[in-house]
Short mmCIF file of C-alpha atoms and ligand atoms in Angstrom, two decimals:
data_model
loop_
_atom_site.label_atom_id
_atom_site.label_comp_id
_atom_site.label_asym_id
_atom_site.label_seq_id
_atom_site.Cartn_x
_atom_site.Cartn_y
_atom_site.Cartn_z
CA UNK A 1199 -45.97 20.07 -0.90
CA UNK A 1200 -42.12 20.38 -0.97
CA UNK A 1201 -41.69 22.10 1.88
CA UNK A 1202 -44.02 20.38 3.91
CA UNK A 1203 -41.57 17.44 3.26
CA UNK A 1204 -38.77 19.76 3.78
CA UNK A 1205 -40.63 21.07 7.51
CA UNK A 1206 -41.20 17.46 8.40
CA UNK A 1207 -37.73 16.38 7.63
CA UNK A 1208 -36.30 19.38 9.92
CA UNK A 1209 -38.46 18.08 12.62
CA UNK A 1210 -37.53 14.85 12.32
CA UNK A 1211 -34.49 15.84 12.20
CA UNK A 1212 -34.22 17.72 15.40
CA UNK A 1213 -36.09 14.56 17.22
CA UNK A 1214 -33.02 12.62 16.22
CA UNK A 1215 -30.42 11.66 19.00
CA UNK A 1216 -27.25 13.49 17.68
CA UNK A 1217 -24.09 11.40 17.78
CA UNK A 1218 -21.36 14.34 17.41
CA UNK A 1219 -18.10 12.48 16.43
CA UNK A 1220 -16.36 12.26 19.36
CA UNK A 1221 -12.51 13.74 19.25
CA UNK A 1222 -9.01 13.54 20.68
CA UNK A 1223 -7.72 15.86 17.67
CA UNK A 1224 -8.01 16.62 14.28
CA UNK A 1225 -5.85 14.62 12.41
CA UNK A 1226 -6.38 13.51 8.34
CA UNK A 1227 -5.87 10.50 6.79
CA UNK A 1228 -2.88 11.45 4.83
CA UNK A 1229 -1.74 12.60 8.25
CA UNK A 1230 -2.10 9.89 10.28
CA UNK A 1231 -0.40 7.73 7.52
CA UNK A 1232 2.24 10.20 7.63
CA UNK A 1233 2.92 9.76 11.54
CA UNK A 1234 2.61 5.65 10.78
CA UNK A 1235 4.93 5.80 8.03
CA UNK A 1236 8.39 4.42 10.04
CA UNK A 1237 5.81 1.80 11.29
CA UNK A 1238 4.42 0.41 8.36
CA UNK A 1239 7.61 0.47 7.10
CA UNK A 1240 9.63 -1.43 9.92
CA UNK A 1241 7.03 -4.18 10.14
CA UNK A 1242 9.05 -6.11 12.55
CA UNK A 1243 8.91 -5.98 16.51
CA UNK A 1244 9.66 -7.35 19.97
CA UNK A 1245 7.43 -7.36 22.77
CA UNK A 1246 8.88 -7.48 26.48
CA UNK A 1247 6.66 -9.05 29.13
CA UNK A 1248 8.67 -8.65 32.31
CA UNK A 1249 8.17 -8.24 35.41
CA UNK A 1250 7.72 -10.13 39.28
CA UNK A 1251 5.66 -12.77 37.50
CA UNK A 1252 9.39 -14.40 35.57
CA UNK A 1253 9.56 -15.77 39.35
CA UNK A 1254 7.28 -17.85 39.83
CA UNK A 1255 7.46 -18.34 36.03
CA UNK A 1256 4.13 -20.04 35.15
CA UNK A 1257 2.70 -17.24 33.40
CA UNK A 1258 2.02 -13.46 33.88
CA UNK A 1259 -1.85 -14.01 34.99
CA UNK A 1260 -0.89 -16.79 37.63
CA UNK A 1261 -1.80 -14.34 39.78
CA UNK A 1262 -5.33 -14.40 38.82
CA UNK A 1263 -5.24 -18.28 37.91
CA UNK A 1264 -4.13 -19.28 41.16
CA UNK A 1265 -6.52 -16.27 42.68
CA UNK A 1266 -3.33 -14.81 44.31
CA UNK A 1267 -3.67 -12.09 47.11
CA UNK A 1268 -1.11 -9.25 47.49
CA UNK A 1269 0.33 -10.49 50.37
CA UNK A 1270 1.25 -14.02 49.03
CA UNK A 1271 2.71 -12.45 46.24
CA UNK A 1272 5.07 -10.42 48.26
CA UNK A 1273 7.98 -13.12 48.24
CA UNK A 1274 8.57 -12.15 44.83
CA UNK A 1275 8.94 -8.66 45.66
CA UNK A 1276 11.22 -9.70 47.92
CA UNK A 1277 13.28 -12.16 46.12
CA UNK A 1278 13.79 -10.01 42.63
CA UNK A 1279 17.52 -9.64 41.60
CA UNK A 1280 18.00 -9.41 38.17
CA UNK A 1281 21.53 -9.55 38.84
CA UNK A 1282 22.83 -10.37 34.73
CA UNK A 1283 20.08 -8.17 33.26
CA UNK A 1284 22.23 -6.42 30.75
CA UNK A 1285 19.69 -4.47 28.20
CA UNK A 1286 22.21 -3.86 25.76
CA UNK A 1287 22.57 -7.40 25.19
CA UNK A 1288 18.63 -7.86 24.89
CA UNK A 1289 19.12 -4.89 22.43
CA UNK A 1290 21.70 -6.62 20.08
CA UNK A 1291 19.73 -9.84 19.90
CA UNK A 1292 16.58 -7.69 18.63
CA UNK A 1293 18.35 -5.89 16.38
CA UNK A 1294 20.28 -9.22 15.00
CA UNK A 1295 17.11 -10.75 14.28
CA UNK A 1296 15.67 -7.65 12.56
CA UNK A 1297 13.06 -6.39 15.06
CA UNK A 1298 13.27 -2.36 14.02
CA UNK A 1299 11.10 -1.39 17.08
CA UNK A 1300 10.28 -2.78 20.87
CA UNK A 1301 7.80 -2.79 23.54
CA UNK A 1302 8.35 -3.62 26.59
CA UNK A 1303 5.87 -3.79 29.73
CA UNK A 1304 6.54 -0.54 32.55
CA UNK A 1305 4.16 -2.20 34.42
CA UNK A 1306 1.74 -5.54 33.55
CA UNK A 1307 -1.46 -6.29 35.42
CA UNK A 1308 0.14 -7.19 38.52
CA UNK A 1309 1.23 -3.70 39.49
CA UNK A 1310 4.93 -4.22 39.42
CA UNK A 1311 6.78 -0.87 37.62
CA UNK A 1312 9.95 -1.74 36.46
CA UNK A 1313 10.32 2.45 36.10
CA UNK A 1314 10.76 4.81 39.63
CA UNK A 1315 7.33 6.66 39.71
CA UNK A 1316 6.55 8.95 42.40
CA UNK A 1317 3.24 7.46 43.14
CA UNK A 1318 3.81 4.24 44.53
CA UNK A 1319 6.81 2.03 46.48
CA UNK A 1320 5.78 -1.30 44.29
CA UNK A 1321 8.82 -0.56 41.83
CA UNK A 1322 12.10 -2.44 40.38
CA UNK A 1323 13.98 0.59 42.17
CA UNK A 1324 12.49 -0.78 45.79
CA UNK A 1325 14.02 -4.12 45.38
CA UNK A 1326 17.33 -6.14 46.11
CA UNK A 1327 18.22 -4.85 42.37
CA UNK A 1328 17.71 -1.15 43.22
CA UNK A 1329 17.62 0.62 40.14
CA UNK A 1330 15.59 2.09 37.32
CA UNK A 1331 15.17 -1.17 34.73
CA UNK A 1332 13.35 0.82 32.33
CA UNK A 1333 15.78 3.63 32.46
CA UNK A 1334 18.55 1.15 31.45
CA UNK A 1335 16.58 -0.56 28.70
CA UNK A 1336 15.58 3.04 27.03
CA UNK A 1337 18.85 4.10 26.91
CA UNK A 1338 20.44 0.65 25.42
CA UNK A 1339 17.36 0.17 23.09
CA UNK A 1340 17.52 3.94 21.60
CA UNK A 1341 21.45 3.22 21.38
CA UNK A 1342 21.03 0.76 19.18
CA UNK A 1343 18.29 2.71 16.90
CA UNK A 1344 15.47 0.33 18.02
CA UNK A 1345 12.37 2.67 18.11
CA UNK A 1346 10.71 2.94 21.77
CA UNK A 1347 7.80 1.27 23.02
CA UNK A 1348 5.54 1.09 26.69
CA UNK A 1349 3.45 -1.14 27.33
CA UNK A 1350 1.31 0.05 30.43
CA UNK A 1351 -1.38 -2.56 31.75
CA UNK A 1352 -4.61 -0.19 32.81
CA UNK A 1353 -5.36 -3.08 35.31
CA UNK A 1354 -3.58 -3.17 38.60
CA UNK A 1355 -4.32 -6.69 40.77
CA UNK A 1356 -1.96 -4.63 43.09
CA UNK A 1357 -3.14 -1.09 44.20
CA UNK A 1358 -5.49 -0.75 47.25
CA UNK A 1359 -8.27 1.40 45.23
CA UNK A 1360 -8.57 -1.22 42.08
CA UNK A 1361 -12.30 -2.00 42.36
CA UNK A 1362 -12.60 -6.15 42.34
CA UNK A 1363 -13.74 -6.96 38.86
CA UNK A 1364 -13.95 -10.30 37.12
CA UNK A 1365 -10.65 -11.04 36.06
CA UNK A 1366 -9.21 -10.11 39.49
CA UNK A 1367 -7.42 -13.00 41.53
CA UNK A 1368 -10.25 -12.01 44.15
CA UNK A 1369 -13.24 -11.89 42.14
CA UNK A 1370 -16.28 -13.07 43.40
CA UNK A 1371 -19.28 -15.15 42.90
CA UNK A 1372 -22.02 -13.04 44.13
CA UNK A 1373 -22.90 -9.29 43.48
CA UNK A 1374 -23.04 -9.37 47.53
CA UNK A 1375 -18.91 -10.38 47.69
CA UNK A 1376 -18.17 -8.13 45.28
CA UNK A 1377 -20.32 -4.59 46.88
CA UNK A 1378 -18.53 -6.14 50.40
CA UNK A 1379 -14.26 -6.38 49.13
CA UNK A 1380 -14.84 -3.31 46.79
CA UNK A 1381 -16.57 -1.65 50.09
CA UNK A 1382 -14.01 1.88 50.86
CA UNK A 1383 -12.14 0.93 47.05
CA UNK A 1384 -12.33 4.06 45.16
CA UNK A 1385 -11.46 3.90 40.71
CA UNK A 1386 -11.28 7.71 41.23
CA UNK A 1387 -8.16 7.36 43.17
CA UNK A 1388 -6.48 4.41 41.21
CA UNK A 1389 -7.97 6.98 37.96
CA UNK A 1390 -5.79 9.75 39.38
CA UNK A 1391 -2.87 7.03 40.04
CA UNK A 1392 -2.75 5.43 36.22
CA UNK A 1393 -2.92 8.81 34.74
CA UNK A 1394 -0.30 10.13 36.61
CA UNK A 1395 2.03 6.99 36.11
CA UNK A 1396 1.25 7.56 32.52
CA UNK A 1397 2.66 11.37 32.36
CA UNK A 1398 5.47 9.96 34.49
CA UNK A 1399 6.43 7.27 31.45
CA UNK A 1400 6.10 9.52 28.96
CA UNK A 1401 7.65 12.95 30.30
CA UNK A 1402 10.59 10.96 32.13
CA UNK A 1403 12.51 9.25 29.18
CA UNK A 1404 12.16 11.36 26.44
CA UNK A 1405 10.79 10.94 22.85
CA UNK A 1406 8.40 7.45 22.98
CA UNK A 1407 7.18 6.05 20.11
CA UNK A 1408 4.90 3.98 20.83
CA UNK A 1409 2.28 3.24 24.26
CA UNK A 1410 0.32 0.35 24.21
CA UNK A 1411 -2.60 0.32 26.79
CA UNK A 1412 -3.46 -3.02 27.89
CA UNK A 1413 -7.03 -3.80 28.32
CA UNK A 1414 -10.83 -3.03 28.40
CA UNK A 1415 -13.41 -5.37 29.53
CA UNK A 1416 -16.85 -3.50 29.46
CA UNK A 1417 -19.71 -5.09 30.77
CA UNK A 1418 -20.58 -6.34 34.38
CA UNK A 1419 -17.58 -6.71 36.78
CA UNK A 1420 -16.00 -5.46 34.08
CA UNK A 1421 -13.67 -2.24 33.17
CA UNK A 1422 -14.44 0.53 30.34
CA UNK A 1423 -13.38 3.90 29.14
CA UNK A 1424 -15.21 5.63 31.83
CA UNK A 1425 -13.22 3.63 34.36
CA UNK A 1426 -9.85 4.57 32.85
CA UNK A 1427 -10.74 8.32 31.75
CA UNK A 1428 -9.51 7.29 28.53
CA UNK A 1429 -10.73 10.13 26.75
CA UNK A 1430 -8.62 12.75 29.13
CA UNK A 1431 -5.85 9.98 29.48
CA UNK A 1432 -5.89 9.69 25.53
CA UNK A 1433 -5.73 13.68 25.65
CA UNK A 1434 -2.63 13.83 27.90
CA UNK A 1435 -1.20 11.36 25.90
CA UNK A 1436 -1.31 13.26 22.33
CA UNK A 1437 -0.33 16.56 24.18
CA UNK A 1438 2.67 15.13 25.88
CA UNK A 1439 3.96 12.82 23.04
CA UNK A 1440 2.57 14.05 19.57
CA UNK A 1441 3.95 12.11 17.21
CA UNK A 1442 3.35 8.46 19.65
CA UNK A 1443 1.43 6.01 17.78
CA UNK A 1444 -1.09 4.22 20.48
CA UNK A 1445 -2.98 1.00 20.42
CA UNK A 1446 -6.25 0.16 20.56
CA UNK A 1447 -7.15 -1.11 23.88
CA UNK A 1448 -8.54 1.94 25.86
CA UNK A 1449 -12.26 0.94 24.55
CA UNK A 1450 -12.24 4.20 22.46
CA UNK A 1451 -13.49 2.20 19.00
CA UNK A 1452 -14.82 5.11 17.31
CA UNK A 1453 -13.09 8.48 18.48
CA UNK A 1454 -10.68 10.08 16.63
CA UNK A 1455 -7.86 9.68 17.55
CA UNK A 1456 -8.86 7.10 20.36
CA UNK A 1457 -6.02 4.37 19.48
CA UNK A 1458 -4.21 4.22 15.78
CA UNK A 1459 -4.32 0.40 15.08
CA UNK A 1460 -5.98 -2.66 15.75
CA UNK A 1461 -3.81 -5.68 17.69
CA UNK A 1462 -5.17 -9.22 17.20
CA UNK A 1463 -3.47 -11.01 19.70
CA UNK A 1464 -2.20 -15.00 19.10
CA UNK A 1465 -4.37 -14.62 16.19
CA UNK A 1466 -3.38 -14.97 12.41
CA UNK A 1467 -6.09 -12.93 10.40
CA UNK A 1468 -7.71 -14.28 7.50
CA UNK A 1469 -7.44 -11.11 5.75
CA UNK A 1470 -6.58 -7.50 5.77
CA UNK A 1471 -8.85 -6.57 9.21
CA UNK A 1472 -11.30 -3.71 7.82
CA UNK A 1473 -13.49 -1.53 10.06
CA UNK A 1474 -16.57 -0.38 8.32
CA UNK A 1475 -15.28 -1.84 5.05
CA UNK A 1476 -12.11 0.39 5.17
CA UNK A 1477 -8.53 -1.15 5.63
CA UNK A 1478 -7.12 -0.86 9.24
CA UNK A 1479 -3.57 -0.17 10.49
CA UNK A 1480 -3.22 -3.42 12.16
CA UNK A 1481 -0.27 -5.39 14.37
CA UNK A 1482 -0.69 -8.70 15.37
CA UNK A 1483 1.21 -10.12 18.52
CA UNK A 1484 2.27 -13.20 19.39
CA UNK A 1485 4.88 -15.72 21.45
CA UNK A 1486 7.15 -17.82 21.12
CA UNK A 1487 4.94 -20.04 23.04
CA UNK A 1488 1.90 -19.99 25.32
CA UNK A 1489 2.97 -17.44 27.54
CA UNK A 1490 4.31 -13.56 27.67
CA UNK A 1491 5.92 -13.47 31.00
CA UNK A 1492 8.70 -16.42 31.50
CA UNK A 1493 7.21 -19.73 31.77
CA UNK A 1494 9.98 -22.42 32.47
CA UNK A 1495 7.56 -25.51 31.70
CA UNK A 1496 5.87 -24.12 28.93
CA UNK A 1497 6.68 -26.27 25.47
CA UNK A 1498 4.89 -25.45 23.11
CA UNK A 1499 7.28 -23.56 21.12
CA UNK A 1500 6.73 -22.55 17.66
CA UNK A 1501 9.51 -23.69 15.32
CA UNK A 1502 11.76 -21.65 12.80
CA UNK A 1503 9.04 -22.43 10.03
CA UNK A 1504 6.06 -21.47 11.52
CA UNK A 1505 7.63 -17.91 13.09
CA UNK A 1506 8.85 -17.07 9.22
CA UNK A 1507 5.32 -17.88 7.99
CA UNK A 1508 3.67 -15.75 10.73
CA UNK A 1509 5.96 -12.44 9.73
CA UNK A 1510 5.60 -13.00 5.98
CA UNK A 1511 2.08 -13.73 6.50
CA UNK A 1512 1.08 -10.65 8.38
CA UNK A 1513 3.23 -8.36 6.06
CA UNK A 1514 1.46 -10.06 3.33
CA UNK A 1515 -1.86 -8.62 4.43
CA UNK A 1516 -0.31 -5.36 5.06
CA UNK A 1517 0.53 -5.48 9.08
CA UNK A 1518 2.80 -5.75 11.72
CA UNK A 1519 3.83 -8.34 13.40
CA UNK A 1520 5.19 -7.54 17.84
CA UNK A 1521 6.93 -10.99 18.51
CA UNK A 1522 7.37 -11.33 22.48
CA UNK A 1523 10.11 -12.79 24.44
CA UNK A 1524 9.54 -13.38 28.64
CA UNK A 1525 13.30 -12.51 29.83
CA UNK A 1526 13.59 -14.61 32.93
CA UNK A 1527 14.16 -13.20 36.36
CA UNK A 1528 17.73 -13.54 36.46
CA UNK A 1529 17.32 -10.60 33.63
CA UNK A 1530 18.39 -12.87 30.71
CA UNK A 1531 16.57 -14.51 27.67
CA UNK A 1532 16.34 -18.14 28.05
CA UNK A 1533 18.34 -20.50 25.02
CA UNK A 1534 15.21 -21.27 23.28
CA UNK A 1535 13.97 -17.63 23.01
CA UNK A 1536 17.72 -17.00 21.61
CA UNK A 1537 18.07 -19.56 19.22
CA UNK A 1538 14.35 -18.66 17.87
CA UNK A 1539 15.82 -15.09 17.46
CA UNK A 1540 18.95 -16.18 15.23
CA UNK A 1541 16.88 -18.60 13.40
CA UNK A 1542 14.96 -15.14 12.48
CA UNK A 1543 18.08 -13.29 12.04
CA UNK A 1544 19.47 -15.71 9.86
CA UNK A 1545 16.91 -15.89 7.47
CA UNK A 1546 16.55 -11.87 8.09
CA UNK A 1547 19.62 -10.70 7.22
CA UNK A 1548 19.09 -11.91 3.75
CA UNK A 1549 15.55 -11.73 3.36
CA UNK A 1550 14.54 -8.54 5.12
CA UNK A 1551 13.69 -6.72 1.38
CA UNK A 1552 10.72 -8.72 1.52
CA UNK A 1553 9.51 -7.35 4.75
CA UNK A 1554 10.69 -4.03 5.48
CA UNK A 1555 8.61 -1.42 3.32
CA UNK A 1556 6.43 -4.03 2.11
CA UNK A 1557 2.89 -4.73 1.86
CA UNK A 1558 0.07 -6.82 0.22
CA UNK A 1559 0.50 -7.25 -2.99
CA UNK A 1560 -2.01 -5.34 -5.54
CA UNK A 1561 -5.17 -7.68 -6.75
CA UNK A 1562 -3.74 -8.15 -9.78
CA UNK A 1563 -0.56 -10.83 -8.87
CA UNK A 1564 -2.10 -14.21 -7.97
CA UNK A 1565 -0.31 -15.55 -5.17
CA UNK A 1566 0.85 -19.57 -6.90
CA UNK A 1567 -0.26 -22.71 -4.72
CA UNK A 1568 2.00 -22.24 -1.39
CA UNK A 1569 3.11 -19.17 -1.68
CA UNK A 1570 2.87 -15.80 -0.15
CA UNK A 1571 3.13 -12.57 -1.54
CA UNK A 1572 4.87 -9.14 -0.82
CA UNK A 1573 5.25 -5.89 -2.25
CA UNK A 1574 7.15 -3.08 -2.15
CA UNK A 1575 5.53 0.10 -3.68
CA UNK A 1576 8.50 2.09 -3.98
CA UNK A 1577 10.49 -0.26 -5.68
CA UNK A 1578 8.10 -2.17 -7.63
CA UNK A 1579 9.45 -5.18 -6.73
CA UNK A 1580 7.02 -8.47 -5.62
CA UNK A 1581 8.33 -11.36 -3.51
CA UNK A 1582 7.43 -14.98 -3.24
CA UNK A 1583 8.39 -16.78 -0.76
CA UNK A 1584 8.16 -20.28 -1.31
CA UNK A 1585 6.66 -22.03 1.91
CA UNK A 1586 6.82 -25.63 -0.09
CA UNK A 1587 9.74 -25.39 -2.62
CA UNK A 1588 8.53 -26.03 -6.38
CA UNK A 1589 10.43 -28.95 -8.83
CA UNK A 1590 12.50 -27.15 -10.56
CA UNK A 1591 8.95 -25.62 -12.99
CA UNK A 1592 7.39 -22.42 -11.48
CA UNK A 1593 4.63 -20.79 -13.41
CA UNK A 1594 3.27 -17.72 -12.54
CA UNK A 1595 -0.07 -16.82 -14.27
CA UNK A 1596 -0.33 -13.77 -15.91
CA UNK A 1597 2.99 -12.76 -15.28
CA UNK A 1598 4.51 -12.79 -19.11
CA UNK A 1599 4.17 -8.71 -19.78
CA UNK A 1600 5.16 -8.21 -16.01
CA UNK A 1601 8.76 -9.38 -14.85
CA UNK A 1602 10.98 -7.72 -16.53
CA UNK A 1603 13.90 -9.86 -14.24
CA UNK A 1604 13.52 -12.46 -11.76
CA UNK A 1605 16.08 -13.31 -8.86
CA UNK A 1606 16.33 -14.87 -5.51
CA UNK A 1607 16.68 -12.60 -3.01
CA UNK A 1608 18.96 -14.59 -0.57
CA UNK A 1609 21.74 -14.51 -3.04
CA UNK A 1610 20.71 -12.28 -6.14
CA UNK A 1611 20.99 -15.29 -8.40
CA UNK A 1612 19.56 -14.88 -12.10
CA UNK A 1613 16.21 -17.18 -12.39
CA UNK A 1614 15.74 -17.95 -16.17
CA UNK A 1615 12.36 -17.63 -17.80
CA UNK A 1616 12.12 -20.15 -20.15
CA UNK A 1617 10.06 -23.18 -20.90
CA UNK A 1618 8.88 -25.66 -18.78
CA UNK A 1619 11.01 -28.31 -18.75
CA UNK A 1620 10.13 -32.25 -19.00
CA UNK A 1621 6.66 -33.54 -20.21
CA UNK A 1622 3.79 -31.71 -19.47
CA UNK A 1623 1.65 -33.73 -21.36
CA UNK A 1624 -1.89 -32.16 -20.08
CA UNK A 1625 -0.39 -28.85 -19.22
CA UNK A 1626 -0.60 -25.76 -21.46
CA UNK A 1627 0.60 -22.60 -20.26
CA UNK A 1628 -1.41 -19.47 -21.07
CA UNK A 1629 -0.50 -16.71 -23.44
CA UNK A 1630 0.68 -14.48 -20.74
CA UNK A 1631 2.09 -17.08 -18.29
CA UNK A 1632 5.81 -17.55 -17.14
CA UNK A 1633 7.70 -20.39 -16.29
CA UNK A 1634 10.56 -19.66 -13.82
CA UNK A 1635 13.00 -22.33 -13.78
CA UNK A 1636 14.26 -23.34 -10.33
CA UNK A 1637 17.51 -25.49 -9.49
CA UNK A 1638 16.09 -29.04 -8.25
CA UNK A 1639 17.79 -28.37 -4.97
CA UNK A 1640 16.42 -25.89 -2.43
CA UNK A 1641 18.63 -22.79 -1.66
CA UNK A 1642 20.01 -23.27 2.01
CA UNK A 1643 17.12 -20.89 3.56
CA UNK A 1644 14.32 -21.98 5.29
CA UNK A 1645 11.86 -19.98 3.12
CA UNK A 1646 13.50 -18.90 -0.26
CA UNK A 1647 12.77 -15.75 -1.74
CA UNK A 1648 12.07 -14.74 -5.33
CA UNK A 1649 12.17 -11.27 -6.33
CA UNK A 1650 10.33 -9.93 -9.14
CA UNK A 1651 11.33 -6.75 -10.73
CA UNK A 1652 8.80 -5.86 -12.72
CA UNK A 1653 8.56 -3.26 -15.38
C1 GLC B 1344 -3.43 -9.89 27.02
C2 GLC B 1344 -2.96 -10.31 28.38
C3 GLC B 1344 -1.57 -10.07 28.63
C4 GLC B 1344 -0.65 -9.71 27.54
C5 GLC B 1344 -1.32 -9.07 26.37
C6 GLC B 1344 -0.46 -8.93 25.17
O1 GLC B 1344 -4.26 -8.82 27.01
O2 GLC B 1344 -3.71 -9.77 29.42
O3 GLC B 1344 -1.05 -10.85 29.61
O4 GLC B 1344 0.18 -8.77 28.06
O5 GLC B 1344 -2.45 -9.70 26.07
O6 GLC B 1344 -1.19 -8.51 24.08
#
């Protein structure tokens, strides 16, 4: 009986459709967090979008909004002349407002390379300016210790073999007007052509830390791994640059190795994002406003408040948070990207402990009514930030046996633990909760900071 179960069970078996895991390389879990580690830690970093599209500056897809053909686009070839680009000042202003890492777009979706490549004449190098942009930011970025990032768009609205797909400023209505502009188009070629602008990025300018591949849209008209070759480009990419931490947008969900995190974009997370119930590496990025690339009329600008909340926030469920900036096409970053920056760097400078090496707090702390919580492993230390600041009572729950000192962080002021003072008539503390007492006035940061050392 046994092992006529055991004989239909092999047969079965065999019937089955095998799904072999599907691999870029070996790598292990501990390993991978290894080769994260400066990551996790840094928490902090600024996306670039730049490129032809600061021109017209109404948003880097105004090509495809305004269904833009090549040679309409062409004046901004033409006209581009960064002429006060000066990366080392884009450099300082990152680092001031404690962005540890930066990304910047070698080429977006409209084809533009702001590096020399071999393959194609549609580069910074080829206009008025004349010279290698990305070259120049690399070397001013790296001065400055600011880890490396490329973004490279997979989609080019630009080059003469890009098949017409949906999102294309000349997509079509019919199947027919589709078959009839993507008639003598051929992927393979523009296949061959991303590839080898990819090896160009990443062999030309040394050690890169990070490439983030922008975007897959499987489905009809659409784009997907097979039309990249992501799983040879993803190959080339681990062989060339081993260490290089890679995004997820390549549509490899599922192959090791296939992209390292997961990148909700304008998006705040409810939670910790999990695939298959297991905790993610994750970075979340966002603008200033509505728009990557410059956009002069654009106002909806997020204020000091709401950037701080978004950084603590994300930190607080253990990711990353890639904050963009759209330099404008005179090369510079416009006042209200600035002052946004030293509003971060101001609160930064003091506040960074809270961020940098810190995570979500363990299940046991219960974050108080608006608050968020971070923690540092290492140090054992948990941070509250107070979004709404408390009168002058603060009781943590469950806290008693825990603290074994309490501070703020801006200024490493003593917070006493004592009573709670006035009358509390219907409020009893439990046996293991703390009151922190606060001064009535709020300490001149736009989020304060408490920092529990706990034993
Ligand atoms: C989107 C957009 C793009 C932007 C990117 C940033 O995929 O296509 O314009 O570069 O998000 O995450």
């Amino acid at each position: 009986m046994k092992s006529k179960i055991a004989i239909t069970l092999l047969i079965l078996m065999t019937l089955m459709p095998v799904h072999a895991q599907e691999n870029i390389w070996d790598e292990t879990e501990a390993q991978k967090r290894e080769r994260l580690a400066w990551w996790t830690h840094d928490r902090f970093g600024m996306f670039i979008h730049w490129g032809l599209y600061a021109l017209p500056a109404r948003h880097e897809w105004v090509r495809n909004r305004e269904r833009i053909p090549n040679e309409d686009y062409e004046k901004y070839f033409e006209q581009f002349n960064p002429d006060l680009y000066d990366p080392n000042e884009w450099a300082k202003m990152a680092k001031a407002a404690g962005m540890k890492y930066a990304v910047i777009t070698t080429k977006h979706h409209e084809g533009f390379t702001l590096f020399d490549s071999k393959f194609t004449d549609y580069k910074a190098i080829n206009t008025t300016y004349g010279k290698d942009l990305l070259k120049e930011w690399v070397d001013a970025f790296r001065a400055l210790d600011i880890k490396i990032g490329f973004y490279y768009s997979l989609i080019d609205w630009h080059h003469p073999h890009f098949t017409i797909d949906r999102i294309h400023p000349l997509r079509q209505d019919s199947d027919k007007g589709y078959a009839k502009l993507n008639k003598g188009r051929d992927m393979g070629k523009y296949r061959e052509y991303l590839h080898n602008q990819v090896r160009e990025i990443l062999t030309k300018y040394g050690k890169v830390d990070i490439l983030w591949l922008d975007f897959s849209y499987p489905g009809k008209h659409g784009k997907d791994r097979e039309d990249w070759g992501s799983m040879e480009l993803l190959k080339m990419v681990r062989g060339l640059q081993p260490g290089i931490i890679v995004n997820n947008r390549a549509d490899l969900e599922g192959v090791n190795g296939g992209g390292d995190f997961v990148t909700p974009e304008q998006f705040k997370v409810p939670e910790w994002p999990t695939i298959n119930d297991k905790k993610v590496f994750w970075e979340t990025c966002q603008t200033f406003s509505g728009s990557w690339g410059y956009h002069r009329d654009e106002n909806t600008w997020k204020n000091i408040k709401q950037l701080l909340v978004l950084l603590i926030e994300t930190v607080s469920k253990g990711g990353n948070l890639l904050l963009n900036v759209g330099p404008t096409a005179r090369g510079v970053f416009d006042q209200r990207a600035q002052n946004s920056l030293n509003n971060m760097g101001d609160w930064m400078k003091f506040n960074s402990r809270s961020i940098y090496g810190c995570t979500q707090a363990p299940n046991e702390f219960k974050a108080p009514p608006n608050t968020l919580l971070t923690y540092n492993r290492k140090t054992n230390r948990l941070y509250v930030h107070l979004l709404d600041y408390p009168l002058q009572n603060f009781v943590m729950k469950g806290m008693k046996d825990k603290i074994k000192y309490a501070q703020f962080l801006h200024d490493a002021s003593e917070i006493k633990i004592s009573k709670p003072y006035g009358h509390a008539f219907d409020f009893k503390m439990g046996a293991n909760d703390v009151n922190l007492s606060l001064p009535v006035i709020k300490p001149d940061m736009e989020i304060p900071v408490i920092e529990l050392i706990l034993h």
